[in-house]
Amino acid sequence: MIVALLLLFALGNAVEVIGKENEEQCNYKPKLDPRPHSVSIVEFGAVGDGKTLNTGAFQNAIFYLNSFVDKGGAQLYVPPGKWLTGSFNLTNHLTLFLEKDAVILGSQNPLHWGVTDPLPSYGRGFEVPGSRYRSLVNGYKLHDVVITGNNGTIDGQGSFWWDAFLSHTLNHSRPHLVEIVDSVGVVVSNLTFLNAPAYNIHPVYCSHILIQNISALAPSSSPHTVGIVPDSSDHICIENSNISVGYDAISLKSGWDEHGIAYGRPTTYVQIKQVQLQAATGSAIAFGSQMSGGISHVLVDHIHINNSFSGVDFRTAVGRGGYIENIIVSDIVVENTHTAFNASGQWTNHPDEEYDPSALPVLGQITLRDVVGVNITVAGSFSGLKESPFEFSLSDISLSLNSISTTSWVCSNVVGSSKSVFPKPCPELDTSSFAFISTRWSDGFSMSL
């Protein structure tokens, strides 16, 4: 407990939300204050042998710490060991701290995870209609939650879930490692996430989120595993992290067809910076395709993408509605990647037959600039919608294509402009002069390009 008390003052934190609407989100870090109380999971009977189920210990410890919510909050300390558990919930003003060599293991028995209702902005489980399995670590309607450590690990032991997904034997949609819903002031930092059943970190309907100094890793063969998924959330900073998963590394979403349109909460004011991304069969950074509440005011800068199928991807479809706009992607290095930039309006998976075929998405005011690529097969593939063409501005892009490349750019139903782009882009984007563009973020702030 001496170590725990020292760490309590170093990192065991109360989050005071600070920030401005119209600035880069990562410039405004939460103020972290020490928690006045700390307990170890061992004090509640937990056994770190990797075999004993500790769900009750986690639940009882957090129930006890809930009594400190009005006393400055508290910290739950997880010491070195392998702590097998099923799903458990966090509480307000709580720090969950994993010491070095502490591993929270997700049970491979689905009965230990439980089932919850679908998210209202999706209307059903994403993979299987109806309910979905609860995530391993959950938070609902919380304020001031910190999940951190001295590079401890949360391991979902996802092989059971991957096999069930591939064999179509799931009763409900797969769970995630961490899901925080309808909460304000969330920090996830200094941890390693391994083998998520599906998503690693899923903040949904949240505000003021900081995710930094994390690793999220899963085998390249793991089906549709995703790193970080900001979903109908705002004021988000993701930085200084390493993500290598089976599908998308970072995927921004905001609801699915008529359900997302009705819920009407966008993902907005997001900055992603200084991250290493690898997406084996998906995209390093994906926008959509579930974007019916809208995605806007996103700044992606100083990113390294390697060994991915796609670098930056914009996905939507007729029936989605919503918008993807005011996006700036800059200072990017892309290596050993099939398609550097991709945009498609043909993601035609729908939750049900009730979607509105006249709900056209808008994709525009998207800037891609200062990009260097090596060993690229396709520079860009842009396939917009005839009824709603996509709009891009490209500048200062140099992509070195590999020997198997047969075409550099493929475009349809796209408009825009370009300057200093190699290889030469599609005629729709190949303008001789580059127009001045001002991307307005809010409150009169603009970034001139």
CSV table of C-alpha atoms in Angstrom, one decimal:
chain,number,residue,atom,x,y,z
A,1,MET,CA,0.0,0.0,0.0
A,2,ILE,CA,3.0,2.3,0.4
A,3,VAL,CA,3.5,2.2,-3.4
A,4,ALA,CA,-0.2,2.8,-3.9
A,5,LEU,CA,-0.1,5.9,-1.7
A,6,LEU,CA,2.9,7.3,-3.5
A,7,LEU,CA,1.1,6.7,-6.9
A,8,LEU,CA,-2.0,8.2,-5.4
A,9,PHE,CA,-0.3,11.6,-5.2
A,10,ALA,CA,1.5,11.2,-8.5
A,11,LEU,CA,-1.4,10.0,-10.7
A,12,GLY,CA,-4.5,9.2,-8.7
A,13,ASN,CA,-6.4,12.0,-10.1
A,14,ALA,CA,-9.5,14.1,-10.0
A,15,VAL,CA,-10.4,15.5,-13.4
A,16,GLU,CA,-11.3,19.2,-13.7
A,17,VAL,CA,-12.5,19.7,-17.2
A,18,ILE,CA,-10.8,22.7,-18.9
A,19,GLY,CA,-10.6,23.7,-22.5
A,20,LYS,CA,-11.9,25.9,-25.2
A,21,GLU,CA,-14.4,25.3,-28.0
A,22,ASN,CA,-12.3,26.7,-30.7
A,23,GLU,CA,-8.7,25.4,-30.1
A,24,GLU,CA,-6.8,22.2,-30.6
A,25,GLN,CA,-8.1,19.8,-28.0
A,26,CYS,CA,-4.7,18.4,-27.0
A,27,ASN,CA,-3.7,21.8,-25.8
A,28,TYR,CA,-6.0,21.6,-22.9
A,29,LYS,CA,-5.3,18.7,-20.5
A,30,PRO,CA,-7.4,18.0,-17.5
A,31,LYS,CA,-6.1,19.2,-14.2
A,32,LEU,CA,-5.2,16.1,-12.1
A,33,ASP,CA,-5.6,16.3,-8.4
A,34,PRO,CA,-4.8,13.5,-5.9
A,35,ARG,CA,-7.5,11.3,-4.6
A,36,PRO,CA,-7.8,11.4,-0.8
A,37,HIS,CA,-8.6,7.7,-0.4
A,38,SER,CA,-7.1,4.5,-1.9
A,39,VAL,CA,-7.7,0.7,-1.4
A,40,SER,CA,-6.2,-2.4,-3.0
A,41,ILE,CA,-8.3,-5.0,-4.7
A,42,VAL,CA,-6.6,-7.5,-2.5
A,43,GLU,CA,-8.5,-6.0,0.5
A,44,PHE,CA,-11.7,-7.3,-1.0
A,45,GLY,CA,-10.5,-10.9,-1.4
A,46,ALA,CA,-9.2,-10.8,-4.9
A,47,VAL,CA,-6.6,-13.5,-5.9
A,48,GLY,CA,-4.2,-12.7,-8.7
A,49,ASP,CA,-3.5,-16.2,-9.9
A,50,GLY,CA,-5.1,-15.9,-13.3
A,51,LYS,CA,-7.6,-18.6,-12.4
A,52,THR,CA,-9.8,-17.3,-9.6
A,53,LEU,CA,-12.7,-15.3,-10.8
A,54,ASN,CA,-12.6,-11.8,-9.1
A,55,THR,CA,-15.7,-10.2,-10.5
A,56,GLY,CA,-17.3,-10.0,-7.0
A,57,ALA,CA,-14.1,-8.4,-5.6
A,58,PHE,CA,-14.1,-5.7,-8.2
A,59,GLN,CA,-17.8,-5.0,-7.8
A,60,ASN,CA,-17.6,-4.9,-4.0
A,61,ALA,CA,-14.5,-2.7,-4.0
A,62,ILE,CA,-16.1,-0.1,-6.3
A,63,PHE,CA,-19.4,-0.3,-4.3
A,64,TYR,CA,-17.3,0.6,-1.2
A,65,LEU,CA,-15.5,3.4,-3.0
A,66,ASN,CA,-18.8,4.9,-4.1
A,67,SER,CA,-19.1,6.0,-0.4
A,68,PHE,CA,-16.2,8.4,-1.1
A,69,VAL,CA,-17.8,10.2,-4.1
A,70,ASP,CA,-18.7,13.2,-1.9
A,71,LYS,CA,-15.4,13.1,-0.1
A,72,GLY,CA,-13.1,13.8,-3.1
A,73,GLY,CA,-13.3,10.4,-4.7
A,74,ALA,CA,-11.0,7.4,-4.4
A,75,GLN,CA,-8.6,5.1,-6.1
A,76,LEU,CA,-8.8,1.3,-6.6
A,77,TYR,CA,-5.3,-0.1,-6.8
A,78,VAL,CA,-4.6,-3.3,-8.7
A,79,PRO,CA,-1.2,-4.7,-7.7
A,80,PRO,CA,1.0,-7.1,-9.8
A,81,GLY,CA,-0.7,-10.4,-10.6
A,82,LYS,CA,-3.2,-11.8,-13.1
A,83,TRP,CA,-6.7,-10.8,-12.0
A,84,LEU,CA,-9.4,-12.8,-13.8
A,85,THR,CA,-12.8,-11.1,-13.9
A,86,GLY,CA,-16.1,-10.7,-15.7
A,87,SER,CA,-17.8,-7.4,-16.4
A,88,PHE,CA,-17.8,-4.6,-13.7
A,89,ASN,CA,-18.9,-1.0,-13.4
A,90,LEU,CA,-17.0,2.1,-12.4
A,91,THR,CA,-18.3,4.9,-10.3
A,92,ASN,CA,-17.9,8.7,-10.1
A,93,HIS,CA,-14.7,10.4,-9.0
A,94,LEU,CA,-12.8,7.1,-9.3
A,95,THR,CA,-9.3,6.2,-10.4
A,96,LEU,CA,-8.7,2.6,-11.5
A,97,PHE,CA,-4.9,2.2,-11.2
A,98,LEU,CA,-3.0,-0.9,-12.6
A,99,GLU,CA,0.5,-1.3,-11.3
A,100,LYS,CA,3.3,-2.6,-13.5
A,101,ASP,CA,2.9,-6.3,-14.1
A,102,ALA,CA,-0.8,-6.1,-13.1
A,103,VAL,CA,-3.0,-7.8,-15.7
A,104,ILE,CA,-6.8,-7.7,-15.6
A,105,LEU,CA,-7.9,-10.7,-17.6
A,106,GLY,CA,-11.3,-10.9,-19.2
A,107,SER,CA,-13.1,-14.2,-18.5
A,108,GLN,CA,-13.7,-16.4,-21.6
A,109,ASN,CA,-17.1,-17.4,-20.2
A,110,PRO,CA,-19.7,-15.2,-21.8
A,111,LEU,CA,-22.0,-15.7,-18.8
A,112,HIS,CA,-19.5,-13.6,-16.8
A,113,TRP,CA,-19.9,-10.6,-19.0
A,114,GLY,CA,-23.7,-10.2,-19.0
A,115,VAL,CA,-26.0,-8.6,-21.6
A,116,THR,CA,-27.1,-5.0,-22.1
A,117,ASP,CA,-29.5,-3.1,-24.3
A,118,PRO,CA,-28.4,-1.8,-27.7
A,119,LEU,CA,-27.2,1.8,-27.9
A,120,PRO,CA,-30.1,4.1,-29.0
A,121,SER,CA,-28.1,5.6,-31.8
A,122,TYR,CA,-27.7,2.1,-33.3
A,123,GLY,CA,-31.0,0.6,-32.6
A,124,ARG,CA,-29.6,-2.9,-32.3
A,125,GLY,CA,-26.4,-4.8,-31.6
A,126,PHE,CA,-23.9,-4.0,-34.4
A,127,GLU,CA,-23.1,-7.6,-35.3
A,128,VAL,CA,-26.2,-9.5,-34.1
A,129,PRO,CA,-29.7,-7.9,-33.9
A,130,GLY,CA,-31.0,-7.3,-30.4
A,131,SER,CA,-28.9,-7.0,-27.3
A,132,ARG,CA,-25.1,-7.0,-26.9
A,133,TYR,CA,-22.6,-8.3,-24.4
A,134,ARG,CA,-21.5,-5.8,-21.7
A,135,SER,CA,-18.0,-4.6,-21.9
A,136,LEU,CA,-15.3,-5.7,-19.4
A,137,VAL,CA,-14.9,-2.3,-17.8
A,138,ASN,CA,-18.0,-0.1,-17.9
A,139,GLY,CA,-19.1,3.4,-16.9
A,140,TYR,CA,-22.5,5.0,-17.2
A,141,LYS,CA,-23.5,8.6,-16.5
A,142,LEU,CA,-20.2,9.3,-14.7
A,143,HIS,CA,-18.1,12.3,-14.0
A,144,ASP,CA,-14.4,12.4,-13.4
A,145,VAL,CA,-13.2,8.8,-14.2
A,146,VAL,CA,-9.5,7.9,-14.6
A,147,ILE,CA,-8.3,4.5,-15.9
A,148,THR,CA,-4.5,4.5,-15.7
A,149,GLY,CA,-1.5,2.8,-14.3
A,150,ASN,CA,2.2,2.1,-14.4
A,151,ASN,CA,1.8,0.4,-17.8
A,152,GLY,CA,-0.4,-2.3,-16.4
A,153,THR,CA,-2.5,-4.4,-18.8
A,154,ILE,CA,-6.1,-5.1,-19.6
A,155,ASP,CA,-6.3,-8.4,-21.6
A,156,GLY,CA,-9.6,-9.4,-23.1
A,157,GLN,CA,-8.4,-12.9,-24.0
A,158,GLY,CA,-10.4,-12.4,-27.2
A,159,SER,CA,-9.7,-15.7,-29.0
A,160,PHE,CA,-13.0,-17.1,-27.7
A,161,TRP,CA,-15.0,-14.2,-29.1
A,162,TRP,CA,-13.1,-14.1,-32.4
A,163,ASP,CA,-13.8,-17.8,-33.0
A,164,ALA,CA,-17.5,-17.3,-32.2
A,165,PHE,CA,-17.7,-14.3,-34.5
A,166,LEU,CA,-16.1,-16.2,-37.4
A,167,SER,CA,-18.3,-19.3,-36.8
A,168,HIS,CA,-21.5,-17.2,-36.5
A,169,THR,CA,-22.3,-18.7,-33.1
A,170,LEU,CA,-22.6,-15.4,-31.2
A,171,ASN,CA,-25.9,-14.9,-29.3
A,172,HIS,CA,-25.3,-11.2,-29.0
A,173,SER,CA,-22.8,-8.7,-30.4
A,174,ARG,CA,-19.3,-8.9,-29.0
A,175,PRO,CA,-18.2,-6.9,-26.0
A,176,HIS,CA,-15.5,-4.3,-25.8
A,177,LEU,CA,-12.7,-3.9,-23.2
A,178,VAL,CA,-13.6,-0.4,-22.0
A,179,GLU,CA,-16.9,1.3,-22.7
A,180,ILE,CA,-17.9,4.7,-21.1
A,181,VAL,CA,-21.4,6.0,-21.8
A,182,ASP,CA,-22.9,9.4,-21.3
A,183,SER,CA,-20.1,10.6,-19.1
A,184,VAL,CA,-18.0,13.8,-18.7
A,185,GLY,CA,-14.3,14.0,-17.8
A,186,VAL,CA,-12.7,10.7,-18.8
A,187,VAL,CA,-8.9,9.9,-18.8
A,188,VAL,CA,-7.4,6.7,-20.1
A,189,SER,CA,-3.6,6.6,-19.9
A,190,ASN,CA,-0.4,4.6,-19.4
A,191,LEU,CA,-1.9,1.2,-20.0
A,192,THR,CA,-1.6,-1.7,-22.5
A,193,PHE,CA,-4.8,-3.2,-24.0
A,194,LEU,CA,-4.5,-6.7,-25.4
A,195,ASN,CA,-6.8,-9.0,-27.4
A,196,ALA,CA,-10.0,-7.1,-27.2
A,197,PRO,CA,-13.1,-9.1,-28.2
A,198,ALA,CA,-14.1,-6.2,-30.5
A,199,TYR,CA,-13.2,-2.5,-29.6
A,200,ASN,CA,-10.6,-1.6,-27.1
A,201,ILE,CA,-11.8,1.8,-25.9
A,202,HIS,CA,-15.3,3.0,-26.7
A,203,PRO,CA,-16.4,6.4,-25.3
A,204,VAL,CA,-20.0,7.0,-26.5
A,205,TYR,CA,-22.2,10.1,-25.7
A,206,CYS,CA,-19.2,11.5,-23.7
A,207,SER,CA,-17.6,14.9,-23.4
A,208,HIS,CA,-14.0,15.8,-22.5
A,209,ILE,CA,-12.0,12.7,-23.1
A,210,LEU,CA,-8.2,12.3,-22.9
A,211,ILE,CA,-6.6,9.1,-24.2
A,212,GLN,CA,-2.8,9.2,-24.1
A,213,ASN,CA,0.2,6.9,-23.7
A,214,ILE,CA,-1.6,3.7,-24.4
A,215,SER,CA,-0.9,0.6,-26.5
A,216,ALA,CA,-3.8,-1.3,-28.0
A,217,LEU,CA,-2.7,-4.6,-29.6
A,218,ALA,CA,-4.3,-7.6,-31.2
A,219,PRO,CA,-3.2,-10.1,-33.8
A,220,SER,CA,-3.5,-9.1,-37.5
A,221,SER,CA,-5.8,-12.1,-38.0
A,222,SER,CA,-8.3,-11.0,-35.2
A,223,PRO,CA,-11.6,-10.2,-37.0
A,224,HIS,CA,-12.8,-6.7,-36.8
A,225,THR,CA,-10.8,-5.7,-33.7
A,226,VAL,CA,-10.6,-1.9,-33.4
A,227,GLY,CA,-8.5,0.3,-31.2
A,228,ILE,CA,-10.2,3.5,-30.2
A,229,VAL,CA,-13.8,4.4,-31.2
A,230,PRO,CA,-15.0,8.0,-30.3
A,231,ASP,CA,-18.7,7.7,-30.9
A,232,SER,CA,-21.2,10.6,-30.7
A,233,SER,CA,-18.7,12.3,-28.3
A,234,ASP,CA,-17.0,15.7,-28.2
A,235,HIS,CA,-13.8,17.4,-27.0
A,236,ILE,CA,-11.5,14.5,-27.4
A,237,CYS,CA,-7.7,14.2,-27.4
A,238,ILE,CA,-5.9,11.0,-28.5
A,239,GLU,CA,-2.1,11.3,-28.4
A,240,ASN,CA,1.2,9.5,-27.9
A,241,SER,CA,-0.1,6.0,-28.4
A,242,ASN,CA,0.6,2.8,-30.4
A,243,ILE,CA,-2.3,0.9,-31.9
A,244,SER,CA,-1.9,-2.3,-34.0
A,245,VAL,CA,-5.1,-4.3,-34.5
A,246,GLY,CA,-6.9,-6.6,-37.0
A,247,TYR,CA,-9.2,-3.9,-38.5
A,248,ASP,CA,-9.3,-0.2,-37.8
A,249,ALA,CA,-6.8,1.5,-35.5
A,250,ILE,CA,-9.0,4.6,-34.7
A,251,SER,CA,-12.6,4.8,-36.0
A,252,LEU,CA,-14.8,7.9,-35.5
A,253,LYS,CA,-18.6,7.2,-35.4
A,254,SER,CA,-21.9,8.8,-34.5
A,255,GLY,CA,-24.8,6.4,-35.0
A,256,TRP,CA,-26.4,4.2,-37.6
A,257,ASP,CA,-28.9,5.4,-40.2
A,258,GLU,CA,-32.3,6.5,-38.8
A,259,HIS,CA,-31.3,5.7,-35.3
A,260,GLY,CA,-28.3,8.0,-35.4
A,261,ILE,CA,-30.2,10.7,-37.2
A,262,ALA,CA,-32.9,10.6,-34.5
A,263,TYR,CA,-30.4,10.6,-31.6
A,264,GLY,CA,-28.6,13.5,-33.3
A,265,ARG,CA,-25.4,13.7,-31.4
A,266,PRO,CA,-22.2,14.3,-33.5
A,267,THR,CA,-18.6,13.4,-32.9
A,268,THR,CA,-16.9,16.8,-32.9
A,269,TYR,CA,-13.9,18.7,-31.7
A,270,VAL,CA,-11.4,15.9,-31.9
A,271,GLN,CA,-7.6,16.0,-32.2
A,272,ILE,CA,-5.5,12.9,-32.9
A,273,LYS,CA,-1.7,13.4,-32.8
A,274,GLN,CA,1.6,11.7,-32.4
A,275,VAL,CA,0.3,8.1,-32.7
A,276,GLN,CA,1.7,5.0,-34.4
A,277,LEU,CA,-1.1,3.1,-36.2
A,278,GLN,CA,-1.3,-0.3,-37.9
A,279,ALA,CA,-4.6,-1.6,-39.3
A,280,ALA,CA,-4.1,-5.1,-40.9
A,281,THR,CA,-7.4,-5.3,-42.8
A,282,GLY,CA,-9.0,-1.9,-42.2
A,283,SER,CA,-7.9,1.7,-41.9
A,284,ALA,CA,-5.5,3.5,-39.7
A,285,ILE,CA,-8.0,6.3,-39.2
A,286,ALA,CA,-11.6,5.7,-40.4
A,287,PHE,CA,-14.5,8.2,-40.4
A,288,GLY,CA,-17.8,6.2,-40.4
A,289,SER,CA,-19.4,4.4,-41.8
A,290,GLN,CA,-21.8,4.8,-39.0
A,291,MET,CA,-21.8,8.6,-39.0
A,292,SER,CA,-25.5,9.5,-39.1
A,293,GLY,CA,-25.2,12.0,-36.2
A,294,GLY,CA,-22.4,13.8,-38.0
A,295,ILE,CA,-18.6,14.0,-37.6
A,296,SER,CA,-16.9,17.4,-37.7
A,297,HIS,CA,-14.0,19.6,-36.5
A,298,VAL,CA,-11.4,16.9,-36.5
A,299,LEU,CA,-7.6,17.6,-36.6
A,300,VAL,CA,-5.3,14.7,-37.3
A,301,ASP,CA,-1.6,15.6,-37.3
A,302,HIS,CA,1.8,14.0,-36.9
A,303,ILE,CA,0.7,10.4,-37.5
A,304,HIS,CA,2.8,7.4,-38.6
A,305,ILE,CA,0.9,4.7,-40.5
A,306,ASN,CA,2.6,1.4,-41.3
A,307,ASN,CA,1.6,-2.0,-42.7
A,308,SER,CA,-2.1,-1.1,-43.1
A,309,PHE,CA,-4.6,-1.9,-45.8
A,310,SER,CA,-5.8,1.7,-45.9
A,311,GLY,CA,-4.3,4.9,-44.4
A,312,VAL,CA,-7.2,7.4,-44.0
A,313,ASP,CA,-10.7,6.3,-44.9
A,314,PHE,CA,-14.0,8.1,-45.2
A,315,ARG,CA,-17.0,5.8,-45.3
A,316,THR,CA,-20.7,6.5,-45.8
A,317,ALA,CA,-23.8,5.4,-47.8
A,318,VAL,CA,-27.2,6.5,-49.0
A,319,GLY,CA,-29.5,6.3,-46.0
A,320,ARG,CA,-26.9,7.4,-43.5
A,321,GLY,CA,-27.7,11.1,-43.6
A,322,GLY,CA,-25.4,13.1,-41.4
A,323,TYR,CA,-22.1,14.7,-42.5
A,324,ILE,CA,-18.3,14.4,-42.4
A,325,GLU,CA,-16.9,17.9,-42.7
A,326,ASN,CA,-14.3,20.3,-41.4
A,327,ILE,CA,-11.6,17.6,-41.3
A,328,ILE,CA,-7.8,18.4,-41.5
A,329,VAL,CA,-5.3,15.6,-41.9
A,330,SER,CA,-1.7,16.9,-42.0
A,331,ASP,CA,1.9,15.9,-41.4
A,332,ILE,CA,1.4,12.2,-42.0
A,333,VAL,CA,3.9,9.4,-42.9
A,334,VAL,CA,2.3,6.4,-44.6
A,335,GLU,CA,4.4,3.3,-45.2
A,336,ASN,CA,3.8,-0.2,-46.7
A,337,THR,CA,0.1,0.5,-47.1
A,338,HIS,CA,-2.2,-0.6,-50.0
A,339,THR,CA,-4.3,2.6,-50.3
A,340,ALA,CA,-3.1,5.8,-48.8
A,341,PHE,CA,-6.5,7.6,-49.0
A,342,ASN,CA,-9.9,6.1,-49.5
A,343,ALA,CA,-13.4,7.5,-49.6
A,344,SER,CA,-16.5,5.5,-50.4
A,345,GLY,CA,-20.3,6.1,-50.4
A,346,GLN,CA,-21.0,2.4,-50.9
A,347,TRP,CA,-21.1,1.1,-47.4
A,348,THR,CA,-24.5,-0.3,-47.7
A,349,ASN,CA,-24.9,-2.3,-44.5
A,350,HIS,CA,-28.0,-1.1,-42.6
A,351,PRO,CA,-29.5,-1.9,-39.2
A,352,ASP,CA,-32.9,-2.7,-40.6
A,353,GLU,CA,-35.2,-1.9,-43.5
A,354,GLU,CA,-36.5,1.3,-41.9
A,355,TYR,CA,-33.7,3.6,-43.1
A,356,ASP,CA,-34.6,6.5,-45.3
A,357,PRO,CA,-33.1,6.0,-48.8
A,358,SER,CA,-33.4,9.8,-49.4
A,359,ALA,CA,-31.2,10.6,-46.4
A,360,LEU,CA,-28.0,11.6,-48.2
A,361,PRO,CA,-24.8,12.1,-46.3
A,362,VAL,CA,-22.6,15.2,-46.9
A,363,LEU,CA,-18.8,14.8,-47.1
A,364,GLY,CA,-16.9,18.0,-47.7
A,365,GLN,CA,-14.4,20.6,-46.4
A,366,ILE,CA,-11.8,17.8,-46.0
A,367,THR,CA,-8.2,18.8,-46.3
A,368,LEU,CA,-5.3,16.3,-46.8
A,369,ARG,CA,-1.9,17.9,-46.7
A,370,ASP,CA,1.8,17.4,-45.9
A,371,VAL,CA,1.8,13.7,-46.5
A,372,VAL,CA,4.7,11.4,-47.4
A,373,GLY,CA,4.1,7.8,-48.5
A,374,VAL,CA,6.5,4.9,-49.2
A,375,ASN,CA,5.6,1.6,-50.8
A,376,ILE,CA,2.0,2.5,-51.6
A,377,THR,CA,-0.1,0.5,-54.1
A,378,VAL,CA,-2.9,3.0,-54.7
A,379,ALA,CA,-2.5,6.7,-53.9
A,380,GLY,CA,-6.2,7.4,-53.5
A,381,SER,CA,-9.6,5.9,-54.3
A,382,PHE,CA,-12.5,8.3,-54.0
A,383,SER,CA,-16.0,7.0,-54.9
A,384,GLY,CA,-18.6,9.5,-53.9
A,385,LEU,CA,-22.3,9.7,-54.4
A,386,LYS,CA,-23.8,11.1,-57.6
A,387,GLU,CA,-26.5,12.9,-55.6
A,388,SER,CA,-23.9,14.2,-53.1
A,389,PRO,CA,-20.4,14.4,-54.5
A,390,PHE,CA,-17.5,14.3,-52.0
A,391,GLU,CA,-15.2,17.4,-51.7
A,392,PHE,CA,-11.5,17.3,-51.0
A,393,SER,CA,-8.5,19.7,-51.0
A,394,LEU,CA,-5.1,18.1,-51.4
A,395,SER,CA,-1.7,19.8,-51.1
A,396,ASP,CA,2.0,18.9,-50.6
A,397,ILE,CA,1.5,15.2,-50.9
A,398,SER,CA,4.3,12.8,-52.2
A,399,LEU,CA,3.5,9.1,-52.5
A,400,SER,CA,6.0,6.6,-53.8
A,401,LEU,CA,4.1,3.7,-55.5
A,402,ASN,CA,5.4,0.2,-55.4
A,403,SER,CA,6.1,-2.2,-58.3
A,404,ILE,CA,2.7,-3.9,-58.1
A,405,SER,CA,0.8,-0.6,-58.5
A,406,THR,CA,-1.3,-0.5,-61.7
A,407,THR,CA,-3.1,2.8,-61.1
A,408,SER,CA,-2.4,5.8,-58.8
A,409,TRP,CA,-5.8,7.5,-58.4
A,410,VAL,CA,-9.4,6.3,-58.9
A,411,CYS,CA,-12.1,8.9,-58.7
A,412,SER,CA,-15.9,9.2,-59.3
A,413,ASN,CA,-18.4,11.8,-58.0
A,414,VAL,CA,-15.7,13.9,-56.3
A,415,VAL,CA,-14.8,17.6,-56.6
A,416,GLY,CA,-12.0,19.7,-55.1
A,417,SER,CA,-8.6,21.1,-55.7
A,418,SER,CA,-4.9,20.1,-55.4
A,419,LYS,CA,-1.5,21.6,-55.2
A,420,SER,CA,1.9,19.9,-55.3
A,421,VAL,CA,0.6,16.4,-55.3
A,422,PHE,CA,2.5,13.4,-56.7
A,423,PRO,CA,1.5,11.2,-58.4
A,424,LYS,CA,-0.8,13.5,-60.3
A,425,PRO,CA,-4.3,13.2,-58.9
A,426,CYS,CA,-7.6,12.7,-60.8
A,427,PRO,CA,-8.7,15.4,-63.2
A,428,GLU,CA,-11.5,16.3,-60.8
A,429,LEU,CA,-8.9,17.2,-58.2
A,430,ASP,CA,-6.1,18.3,-60.5
A,431,THR,CA,-6.5,22.1,-60.5
A,432,SER,CA,-3.7,24.5,-61.7
A,433,SER,CA,-4.4,26.9,-58.9
A,434,PHE,CA,-5.1,26.2,-55.3
A,435,ALA,CA,-7.9,28.2,-53.9
A,436,PHE,CA,-7.8,29.8,-50.5
A,437,ILE,CA,-9.8,27.7,-48.0
A,438,SER,CA,-10.7,28.7,-44.5
A,439,THR,CA,-11.9,25.9,-42.3
A,440,ARG,CA,-14.0,27.4,-39.6
A,441,TRP,CA,-14.0,25.6,-36.3
A,442,SER,CA,-16.2,27.8,-34.2
A,443,ASP,CA,-16.6,31.2,-32.6
A,444,GLY,CA,-14.8,32.9,-35.4
A,445,PHE,CA,-11.7,30.8,-35.3
A,446,SER,CA,-10.4,29.7,-38.6
A,447,MET,CA,-7.4,27.8,-39.9
A,448,SER,CA,-6.1,29.2,-43.2
A,449,LEU,CA,-4.6,26.7,-45.6
